[in-house]
Short mmCIF file of C-alpha atoms and ligand atoms in Angstrom, two decimals:
data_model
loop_
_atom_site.label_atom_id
_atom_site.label_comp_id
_atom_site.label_asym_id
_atom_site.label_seq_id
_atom_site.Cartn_x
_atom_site.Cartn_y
_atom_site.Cartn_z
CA UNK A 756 0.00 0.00 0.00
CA UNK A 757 1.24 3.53 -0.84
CA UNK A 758 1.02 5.39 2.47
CA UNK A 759 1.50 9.28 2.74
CA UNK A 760 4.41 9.89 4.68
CA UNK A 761 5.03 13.30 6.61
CA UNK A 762 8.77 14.32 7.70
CA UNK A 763 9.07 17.26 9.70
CA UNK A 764 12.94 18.69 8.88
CA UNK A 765 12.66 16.26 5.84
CA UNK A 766 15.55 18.87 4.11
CA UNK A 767 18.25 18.33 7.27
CA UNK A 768 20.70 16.17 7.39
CA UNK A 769 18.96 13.07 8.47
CA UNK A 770 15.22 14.12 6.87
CA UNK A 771 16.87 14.48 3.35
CA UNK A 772 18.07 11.16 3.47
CA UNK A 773 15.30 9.76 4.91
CA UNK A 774 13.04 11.23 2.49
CA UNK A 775 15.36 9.75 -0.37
CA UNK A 776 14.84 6.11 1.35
CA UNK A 777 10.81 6.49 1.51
CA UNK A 778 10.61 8.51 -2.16
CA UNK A 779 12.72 5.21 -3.49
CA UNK A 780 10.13 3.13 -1.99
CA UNK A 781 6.99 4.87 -3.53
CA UNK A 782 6.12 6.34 -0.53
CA UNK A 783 3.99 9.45 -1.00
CA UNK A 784 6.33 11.93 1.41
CA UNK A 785 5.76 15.47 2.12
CA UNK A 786 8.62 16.81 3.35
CA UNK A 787 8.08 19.91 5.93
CA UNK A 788 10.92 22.81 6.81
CA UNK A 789 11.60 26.03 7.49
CA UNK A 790 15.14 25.61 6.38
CA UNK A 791 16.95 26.97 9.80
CA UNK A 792 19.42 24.48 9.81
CA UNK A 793 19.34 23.15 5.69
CA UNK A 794 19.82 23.87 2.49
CA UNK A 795 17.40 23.57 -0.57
CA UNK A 796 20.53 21.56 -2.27
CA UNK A 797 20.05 18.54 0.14
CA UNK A 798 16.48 17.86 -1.50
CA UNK A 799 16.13 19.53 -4.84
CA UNK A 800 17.39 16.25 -6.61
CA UNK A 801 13.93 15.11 -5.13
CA UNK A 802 11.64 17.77 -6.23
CA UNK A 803 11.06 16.37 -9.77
CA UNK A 804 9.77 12.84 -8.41
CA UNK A 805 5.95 13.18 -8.91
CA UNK A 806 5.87 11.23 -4.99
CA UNK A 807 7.85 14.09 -3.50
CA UNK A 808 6.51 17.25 -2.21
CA UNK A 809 7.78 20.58 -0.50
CA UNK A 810 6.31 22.93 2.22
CA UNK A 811 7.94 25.82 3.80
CA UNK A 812 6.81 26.04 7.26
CA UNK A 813 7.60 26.13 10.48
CA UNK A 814 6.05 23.61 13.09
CA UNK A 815 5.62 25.74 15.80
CA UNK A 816 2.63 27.32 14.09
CA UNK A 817 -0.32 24.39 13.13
CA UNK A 818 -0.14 21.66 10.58
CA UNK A 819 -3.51 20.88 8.29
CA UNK A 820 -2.30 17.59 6.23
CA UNK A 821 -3.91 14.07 5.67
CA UNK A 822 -1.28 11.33 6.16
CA UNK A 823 -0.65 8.10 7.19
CA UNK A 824 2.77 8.31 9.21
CA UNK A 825 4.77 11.46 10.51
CA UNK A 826 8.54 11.11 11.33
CA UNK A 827 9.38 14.31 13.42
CA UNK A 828 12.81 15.14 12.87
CA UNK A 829 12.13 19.00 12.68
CA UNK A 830 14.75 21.09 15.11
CA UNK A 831 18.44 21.99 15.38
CA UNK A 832 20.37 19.03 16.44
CA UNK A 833 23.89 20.67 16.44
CA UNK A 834 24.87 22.81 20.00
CA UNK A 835 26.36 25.63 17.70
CA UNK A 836 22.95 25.74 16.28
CA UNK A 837 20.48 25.09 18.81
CA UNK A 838 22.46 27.57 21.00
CA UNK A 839 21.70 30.36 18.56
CA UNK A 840 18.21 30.74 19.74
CA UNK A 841 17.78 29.20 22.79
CA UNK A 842 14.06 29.74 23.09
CA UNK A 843 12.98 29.11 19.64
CA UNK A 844 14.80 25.72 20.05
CA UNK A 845 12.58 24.44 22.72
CA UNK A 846 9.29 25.69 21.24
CA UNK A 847 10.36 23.96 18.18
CA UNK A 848 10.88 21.02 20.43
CA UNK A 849 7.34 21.37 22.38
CA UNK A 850 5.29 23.49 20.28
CA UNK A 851 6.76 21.33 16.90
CA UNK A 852 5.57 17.90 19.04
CA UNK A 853 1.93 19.20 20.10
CA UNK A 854 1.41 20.11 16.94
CA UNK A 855 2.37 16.46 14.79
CA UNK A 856 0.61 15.32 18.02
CA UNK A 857 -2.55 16.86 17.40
CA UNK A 858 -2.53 16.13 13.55
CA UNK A 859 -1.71 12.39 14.30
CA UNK A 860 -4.60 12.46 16.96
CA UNK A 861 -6.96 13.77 14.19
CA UNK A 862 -5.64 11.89 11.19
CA UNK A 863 -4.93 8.72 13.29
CA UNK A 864 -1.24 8.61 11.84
CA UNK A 865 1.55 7.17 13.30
CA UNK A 866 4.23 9.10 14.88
CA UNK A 867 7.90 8.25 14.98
CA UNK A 868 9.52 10.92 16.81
CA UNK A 869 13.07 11.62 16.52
CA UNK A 870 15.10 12.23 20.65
CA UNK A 871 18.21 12.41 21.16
CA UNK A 872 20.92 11.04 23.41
CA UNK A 873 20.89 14.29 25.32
CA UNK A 874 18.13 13.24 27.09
CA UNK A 875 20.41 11.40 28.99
CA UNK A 876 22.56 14.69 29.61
CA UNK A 877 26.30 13.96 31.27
CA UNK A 878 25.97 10.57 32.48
CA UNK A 879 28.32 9.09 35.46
CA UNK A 880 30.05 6.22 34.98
CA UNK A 881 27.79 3.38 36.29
CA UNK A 882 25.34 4.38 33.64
CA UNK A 883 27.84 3.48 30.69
CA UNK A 884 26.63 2.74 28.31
CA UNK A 885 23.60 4.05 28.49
CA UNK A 886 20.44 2.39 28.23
CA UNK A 887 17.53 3.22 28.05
CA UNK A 888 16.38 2.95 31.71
CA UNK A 889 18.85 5.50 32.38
CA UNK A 890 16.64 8.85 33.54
CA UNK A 891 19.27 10.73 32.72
CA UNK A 892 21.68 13.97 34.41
CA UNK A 893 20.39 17.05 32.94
CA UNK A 894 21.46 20.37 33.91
CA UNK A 895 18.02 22.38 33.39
CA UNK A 896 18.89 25.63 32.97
CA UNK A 897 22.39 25.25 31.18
CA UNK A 898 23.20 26.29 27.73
CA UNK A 899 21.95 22.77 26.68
CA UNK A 900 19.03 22.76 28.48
CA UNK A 901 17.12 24.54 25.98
CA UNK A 902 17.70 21.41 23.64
CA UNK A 903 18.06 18.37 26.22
CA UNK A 904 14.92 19.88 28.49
CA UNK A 905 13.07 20.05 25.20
CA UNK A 906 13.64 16.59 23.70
CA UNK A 907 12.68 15.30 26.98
CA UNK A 908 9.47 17.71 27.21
CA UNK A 909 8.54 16.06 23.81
CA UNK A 910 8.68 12.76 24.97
CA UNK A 911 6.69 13.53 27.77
CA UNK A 912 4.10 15.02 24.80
CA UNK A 913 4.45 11.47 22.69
CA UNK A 914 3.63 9.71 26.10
CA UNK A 915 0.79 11.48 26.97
CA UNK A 916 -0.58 11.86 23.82
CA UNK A 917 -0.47 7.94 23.79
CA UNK A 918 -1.75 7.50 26.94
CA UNK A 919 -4.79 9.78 27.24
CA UNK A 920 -5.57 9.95 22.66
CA UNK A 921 -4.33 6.55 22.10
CA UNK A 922 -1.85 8.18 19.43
CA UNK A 923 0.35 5.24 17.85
CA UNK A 924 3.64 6.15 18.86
CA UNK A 925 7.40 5.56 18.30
CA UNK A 926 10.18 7.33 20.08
CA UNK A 927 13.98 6.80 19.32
CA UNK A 928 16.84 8.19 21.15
CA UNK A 929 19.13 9.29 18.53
CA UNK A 930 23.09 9.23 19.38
CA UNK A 931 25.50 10.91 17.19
CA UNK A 932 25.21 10.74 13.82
CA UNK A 933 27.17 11.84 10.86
CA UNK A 934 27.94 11.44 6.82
CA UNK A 935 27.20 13.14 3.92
CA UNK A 936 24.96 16.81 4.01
CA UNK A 937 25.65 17.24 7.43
CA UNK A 938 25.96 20.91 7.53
CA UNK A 939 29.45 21.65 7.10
CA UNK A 940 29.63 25.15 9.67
CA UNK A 941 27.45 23.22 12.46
CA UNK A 942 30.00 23.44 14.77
CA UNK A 943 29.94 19.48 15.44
CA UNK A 944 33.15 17.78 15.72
CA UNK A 945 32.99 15.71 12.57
CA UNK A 946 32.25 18.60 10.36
CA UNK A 947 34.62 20.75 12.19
CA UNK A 948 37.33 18.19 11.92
CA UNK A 949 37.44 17.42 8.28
CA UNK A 950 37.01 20.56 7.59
CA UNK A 951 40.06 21.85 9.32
CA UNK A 952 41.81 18.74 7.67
CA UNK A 953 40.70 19.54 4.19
CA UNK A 954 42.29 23.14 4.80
CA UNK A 955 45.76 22.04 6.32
CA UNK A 956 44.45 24.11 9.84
CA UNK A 957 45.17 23.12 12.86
CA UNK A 958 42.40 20.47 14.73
CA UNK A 959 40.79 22.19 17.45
CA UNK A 960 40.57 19.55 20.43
CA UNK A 961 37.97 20.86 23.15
CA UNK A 962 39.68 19.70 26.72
CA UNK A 963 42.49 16.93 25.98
CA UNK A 964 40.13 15.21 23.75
CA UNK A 965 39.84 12.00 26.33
CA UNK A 966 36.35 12.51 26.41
CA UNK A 967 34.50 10.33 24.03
CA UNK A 968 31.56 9.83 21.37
CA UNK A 969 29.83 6.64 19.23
CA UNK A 970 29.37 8.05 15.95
CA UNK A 971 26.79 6.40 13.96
CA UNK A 972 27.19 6.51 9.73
CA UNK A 973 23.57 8.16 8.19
CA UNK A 974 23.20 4.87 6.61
CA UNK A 975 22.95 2.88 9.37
CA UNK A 976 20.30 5.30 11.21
CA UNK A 977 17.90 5.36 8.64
CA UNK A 978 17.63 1.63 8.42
CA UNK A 979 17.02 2.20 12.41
CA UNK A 980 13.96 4.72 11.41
CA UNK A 981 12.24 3.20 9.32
CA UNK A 982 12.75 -0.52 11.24
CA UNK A 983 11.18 1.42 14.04
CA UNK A 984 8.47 3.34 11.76
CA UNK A 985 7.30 -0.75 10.50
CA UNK A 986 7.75 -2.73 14.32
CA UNK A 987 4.65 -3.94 16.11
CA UNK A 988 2.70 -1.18 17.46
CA UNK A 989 2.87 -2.53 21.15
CA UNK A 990 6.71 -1.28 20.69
CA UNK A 991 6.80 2.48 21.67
CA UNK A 992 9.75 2.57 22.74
CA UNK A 993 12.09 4.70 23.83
CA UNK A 994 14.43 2.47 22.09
CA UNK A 995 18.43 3.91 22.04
CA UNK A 996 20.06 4.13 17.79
CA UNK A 997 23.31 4.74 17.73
CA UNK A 998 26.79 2.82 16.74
CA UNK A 999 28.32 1.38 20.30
CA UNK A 1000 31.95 1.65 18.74
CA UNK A 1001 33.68 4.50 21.23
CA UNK A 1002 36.11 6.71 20.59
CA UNK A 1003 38.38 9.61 22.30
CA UNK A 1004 37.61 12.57 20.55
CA UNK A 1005 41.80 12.71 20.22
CA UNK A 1006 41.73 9.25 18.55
CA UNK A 1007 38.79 10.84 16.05
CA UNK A 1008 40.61 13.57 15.08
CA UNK A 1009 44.05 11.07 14.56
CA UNK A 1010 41.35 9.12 12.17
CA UNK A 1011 40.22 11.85 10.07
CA UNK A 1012 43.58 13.57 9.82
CA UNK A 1013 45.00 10.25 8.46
CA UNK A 1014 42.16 9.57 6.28
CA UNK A 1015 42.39 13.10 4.68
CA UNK A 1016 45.57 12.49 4.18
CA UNK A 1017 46.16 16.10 6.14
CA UNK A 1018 49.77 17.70 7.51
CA UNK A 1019 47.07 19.49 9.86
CA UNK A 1020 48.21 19.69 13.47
CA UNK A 1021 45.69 18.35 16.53
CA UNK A 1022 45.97 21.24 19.12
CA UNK A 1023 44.05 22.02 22.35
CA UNK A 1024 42.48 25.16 21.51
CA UNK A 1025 40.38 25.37 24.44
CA UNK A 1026 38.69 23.91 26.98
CA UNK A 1027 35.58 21.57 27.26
CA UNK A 1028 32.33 23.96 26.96
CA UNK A 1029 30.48 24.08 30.05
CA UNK A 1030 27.85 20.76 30.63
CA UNK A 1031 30.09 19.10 27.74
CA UNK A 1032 29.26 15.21 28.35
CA UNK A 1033 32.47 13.48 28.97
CA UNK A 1034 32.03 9.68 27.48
CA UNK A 1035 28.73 9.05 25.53
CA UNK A 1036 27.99 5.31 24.19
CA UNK A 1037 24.45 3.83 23.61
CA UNK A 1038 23.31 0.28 24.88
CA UNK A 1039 21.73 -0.83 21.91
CA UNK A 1040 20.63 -4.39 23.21
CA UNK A 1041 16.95 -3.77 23.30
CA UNK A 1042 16.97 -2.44 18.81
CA UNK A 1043 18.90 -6.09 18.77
CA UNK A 1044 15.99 -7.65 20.03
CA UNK A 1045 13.31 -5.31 19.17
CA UNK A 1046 13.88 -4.40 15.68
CA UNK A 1047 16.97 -6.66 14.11
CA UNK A 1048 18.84 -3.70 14.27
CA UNK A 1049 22.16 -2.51 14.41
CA UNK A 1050 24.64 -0.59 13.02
CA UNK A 1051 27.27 -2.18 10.29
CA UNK A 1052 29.66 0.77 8.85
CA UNK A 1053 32.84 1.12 10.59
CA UNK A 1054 33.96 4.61 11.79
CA UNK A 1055 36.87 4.13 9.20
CA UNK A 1056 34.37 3.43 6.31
CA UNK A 1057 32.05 5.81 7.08
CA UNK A 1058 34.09 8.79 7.43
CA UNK A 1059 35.80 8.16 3.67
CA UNK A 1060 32.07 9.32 2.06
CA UNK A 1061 31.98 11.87 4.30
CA UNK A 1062 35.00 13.58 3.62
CA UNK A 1063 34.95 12.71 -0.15
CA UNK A 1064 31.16 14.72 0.22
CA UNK A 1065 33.23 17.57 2.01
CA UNK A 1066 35.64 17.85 -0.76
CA UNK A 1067 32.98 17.88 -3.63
CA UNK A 1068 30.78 20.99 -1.82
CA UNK A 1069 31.28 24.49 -2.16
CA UNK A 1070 31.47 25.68 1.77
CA UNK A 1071 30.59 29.17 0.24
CA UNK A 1072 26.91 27.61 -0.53
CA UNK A 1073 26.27 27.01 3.31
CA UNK A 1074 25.36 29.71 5.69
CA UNK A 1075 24.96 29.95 9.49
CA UNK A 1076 21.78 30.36 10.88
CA UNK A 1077 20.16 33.94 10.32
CA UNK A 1078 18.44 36.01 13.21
CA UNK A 1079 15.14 35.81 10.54
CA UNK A 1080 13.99 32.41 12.16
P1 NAD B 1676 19.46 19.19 10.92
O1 NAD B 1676 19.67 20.51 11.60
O2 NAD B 1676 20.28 18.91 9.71
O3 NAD B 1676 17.94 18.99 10.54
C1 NAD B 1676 16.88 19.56 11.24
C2 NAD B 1676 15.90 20.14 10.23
O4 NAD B 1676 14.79 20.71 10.94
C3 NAD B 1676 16.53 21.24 9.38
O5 NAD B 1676 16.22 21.03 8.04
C4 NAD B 1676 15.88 22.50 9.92
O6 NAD B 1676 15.78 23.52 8.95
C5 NAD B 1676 14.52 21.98 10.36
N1 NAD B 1676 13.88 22.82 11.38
C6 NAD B 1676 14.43 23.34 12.51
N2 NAD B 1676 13.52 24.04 13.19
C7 NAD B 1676 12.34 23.96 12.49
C8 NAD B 1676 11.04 24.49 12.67
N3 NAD B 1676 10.74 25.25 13.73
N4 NAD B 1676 10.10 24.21 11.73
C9 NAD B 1676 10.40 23.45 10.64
N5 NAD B 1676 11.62 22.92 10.41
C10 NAD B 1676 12.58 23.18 11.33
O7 NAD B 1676 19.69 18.09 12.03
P2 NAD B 1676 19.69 16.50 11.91
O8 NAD B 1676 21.03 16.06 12.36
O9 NAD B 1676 19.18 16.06 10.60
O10 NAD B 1676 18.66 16.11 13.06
C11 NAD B 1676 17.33 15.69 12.77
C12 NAD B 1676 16.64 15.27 14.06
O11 NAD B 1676 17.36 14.20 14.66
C13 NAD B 1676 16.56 16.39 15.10
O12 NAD B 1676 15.32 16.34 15.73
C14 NAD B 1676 17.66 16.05 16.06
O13 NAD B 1676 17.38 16.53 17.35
C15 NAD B 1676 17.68 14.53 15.99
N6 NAD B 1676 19.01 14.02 16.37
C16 NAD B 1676 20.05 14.12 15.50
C17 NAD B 1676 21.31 13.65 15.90
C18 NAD B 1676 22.52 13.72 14.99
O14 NAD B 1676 23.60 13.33 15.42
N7 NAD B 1676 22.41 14.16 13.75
C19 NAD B 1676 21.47 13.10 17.18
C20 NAD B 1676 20.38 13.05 18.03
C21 NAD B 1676 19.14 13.50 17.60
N1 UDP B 1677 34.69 19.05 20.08
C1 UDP B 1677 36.05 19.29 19.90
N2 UDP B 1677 36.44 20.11 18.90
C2 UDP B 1677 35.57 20.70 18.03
C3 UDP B 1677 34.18 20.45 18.20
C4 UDP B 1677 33.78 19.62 19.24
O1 UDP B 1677 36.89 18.78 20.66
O2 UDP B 1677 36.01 21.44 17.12
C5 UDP B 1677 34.27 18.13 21.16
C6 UDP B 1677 33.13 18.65 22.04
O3 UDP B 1677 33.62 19.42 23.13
C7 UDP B 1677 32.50 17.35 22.51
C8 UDP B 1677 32.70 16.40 21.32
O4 UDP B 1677 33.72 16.97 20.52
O5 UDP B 1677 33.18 16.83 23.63
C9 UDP B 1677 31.44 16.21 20.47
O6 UDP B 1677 30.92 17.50 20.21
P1 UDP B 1677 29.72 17.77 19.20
O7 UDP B 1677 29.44 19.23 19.26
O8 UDP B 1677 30.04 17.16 17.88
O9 UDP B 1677 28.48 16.93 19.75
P2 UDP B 1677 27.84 16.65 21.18
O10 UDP B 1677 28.62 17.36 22.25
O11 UDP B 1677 26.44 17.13 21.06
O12 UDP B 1677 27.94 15.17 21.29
#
């Protein structure tokens, strides 16, 4: 059956992919943004397929659409970018989830919505990895907050929604992810990284880089989305996607300076921003059981498309996000 298939920041990073997967499948996918965060360029190879269409708008105000499933991916995922406007990142986060909420509650769709591993904030030790049982060590009213308390807001929302409406929900807890279209000035490591490699500059280590990340290829988390999107509807969730494979942010930037092929220098430049998590690794037992899932590119393997995609862009193209959203 051809379903219509809403995705809310369906021109981001992860949303242009994922529309590419359900487009590819015949899937009838309206893809929803206000373009804070992306660039026409990620979906305009789309726009000529007759099962692809394109709104401008912004889900804080009301959606009026008839579909069949919603993936909510719609809000700034990077801190250099959900940092810029600290308020209009959480309303995207709670006002953006009431609002799918209330069109899946009308429309009886489906809602897969997209958290993040900050909802488990800077855990200690005895909660690494991190599964999903962890509740988490969230500084409320850091310079995170405004993302971490919002995610977790929203997935208070999905809860509720399913609780007292009987919406049919799906939340996953998304853990760093990377590849190519992942905006290039986002501030991220990754992007940072190669692109400081690509120019010969020096690496810019936060703290002495021990502190560590799982990076997951875009690949491998879109086969997580839409396994999640087709499980059994008694399986809500929150269910942890991300690649377990941990590494030092020092022994990340050793990888992509090698792979580059870069004389660039690693340097400590400065040190770790304030309510900076210091190891981050998902437990991703329960998508083994639950969906078949897990992740098979290699940090190595992945990172070769994604600096080959760096060196084929024009880093003119991309601009930071404007004070007009
Ligand atoms: P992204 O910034 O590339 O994509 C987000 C998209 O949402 C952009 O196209 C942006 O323009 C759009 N958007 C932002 N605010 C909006 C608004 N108010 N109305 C309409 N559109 C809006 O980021 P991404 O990496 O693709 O992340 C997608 C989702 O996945 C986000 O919800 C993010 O929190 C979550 N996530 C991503 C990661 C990761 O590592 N990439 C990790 C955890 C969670
Ligand atoms: N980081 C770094 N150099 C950079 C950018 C980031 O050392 O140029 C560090 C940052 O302090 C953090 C880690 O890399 O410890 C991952 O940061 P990112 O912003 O990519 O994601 P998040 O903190 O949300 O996981």
């Amino acid at each position: 059956m051809i379903k219509r298939i809403l995705v809310t920041g369906g021109a981001g990073f992860l949303g242009s992919h994922l529309c590419d997967r359900l487009v590819a499948r015949g899937q009838d996918v309206i893809c929803v943004d206000n373009f804070f965060t992306s660039q026409k360029s990620n979906i305009e190879h789309l726009l000529e397929n007759h099962n692809f269409e394109l709104i401008r708008h912004d889900v804080t105000h009301p959606l009026w659409l008839e579909v069949d499933e919603v993936f909510n991916l719609a809000c700034p995922a990077a801190p250099g970018h959900y940092q810029y406007n600290p308020i209009k990142t959480i309303k995207t986060s709670v006002m953006g989830a009431i609002n799918v909420l209330g069109l899946a509650k009308r429309t009886k769709a489906k809602v897969l919505h997209a958290s993040t591993s900050e909802v488990y904030g800077d855990p200690p030790p005895e909660a690494h990895p991190q599964p999903e049982s962890y509740r988490g060590n969230v500084n409320p009213i850091g310079p995170r907050a405004c993302y971490d308390e919002g995610k977790r807001a929203a997935e208070t929302l999905m809860f509720d929604y399913h609780r007292q409406n009987k919406v049919n929900i799906r939340v996953v807890r998304i853990f760093n992810t990377y590849g190519p279209r992942m905006h290039p000035y986002d501030g991220r490591v990754i992007s940072n990284f190669i692109r400081q490699a690509l120019r010969g500059e020096n690496i810019t280590l936060y703290g002495d880089g021990s502190q560590s990340r799982s990076f997951c290829y875009v690949d491998d988390l879109i086969d997580g989305l839409l396994k999640m999107m087709d499980a059994p509807d008694d399986f809500t969730g929150p269910v942890n996607l991300g690649n377990p494979e941990e590494f030092t942010i020092r022994e990340l930037a050793e990888c992509v300076v090698s792979l580059s092929g870069s004389k660039s220098k690693i340097v400590q430049t400065r040190p770790r921003p304030e309510d900076d998590p210091i190891q981050r690794q998902p437990d991703i037992s329960l998508a083994k059981r639950r969906l078949g899932w897990e992740p098979r590119m290699s940090l190595q393997n992945g990172l070769r498309p994604t600096i080959d995609w760096f060196k084929s862009i024009d880093l003119a193209a991309f601009r930071a996000p404007t004070p007009n959203y």
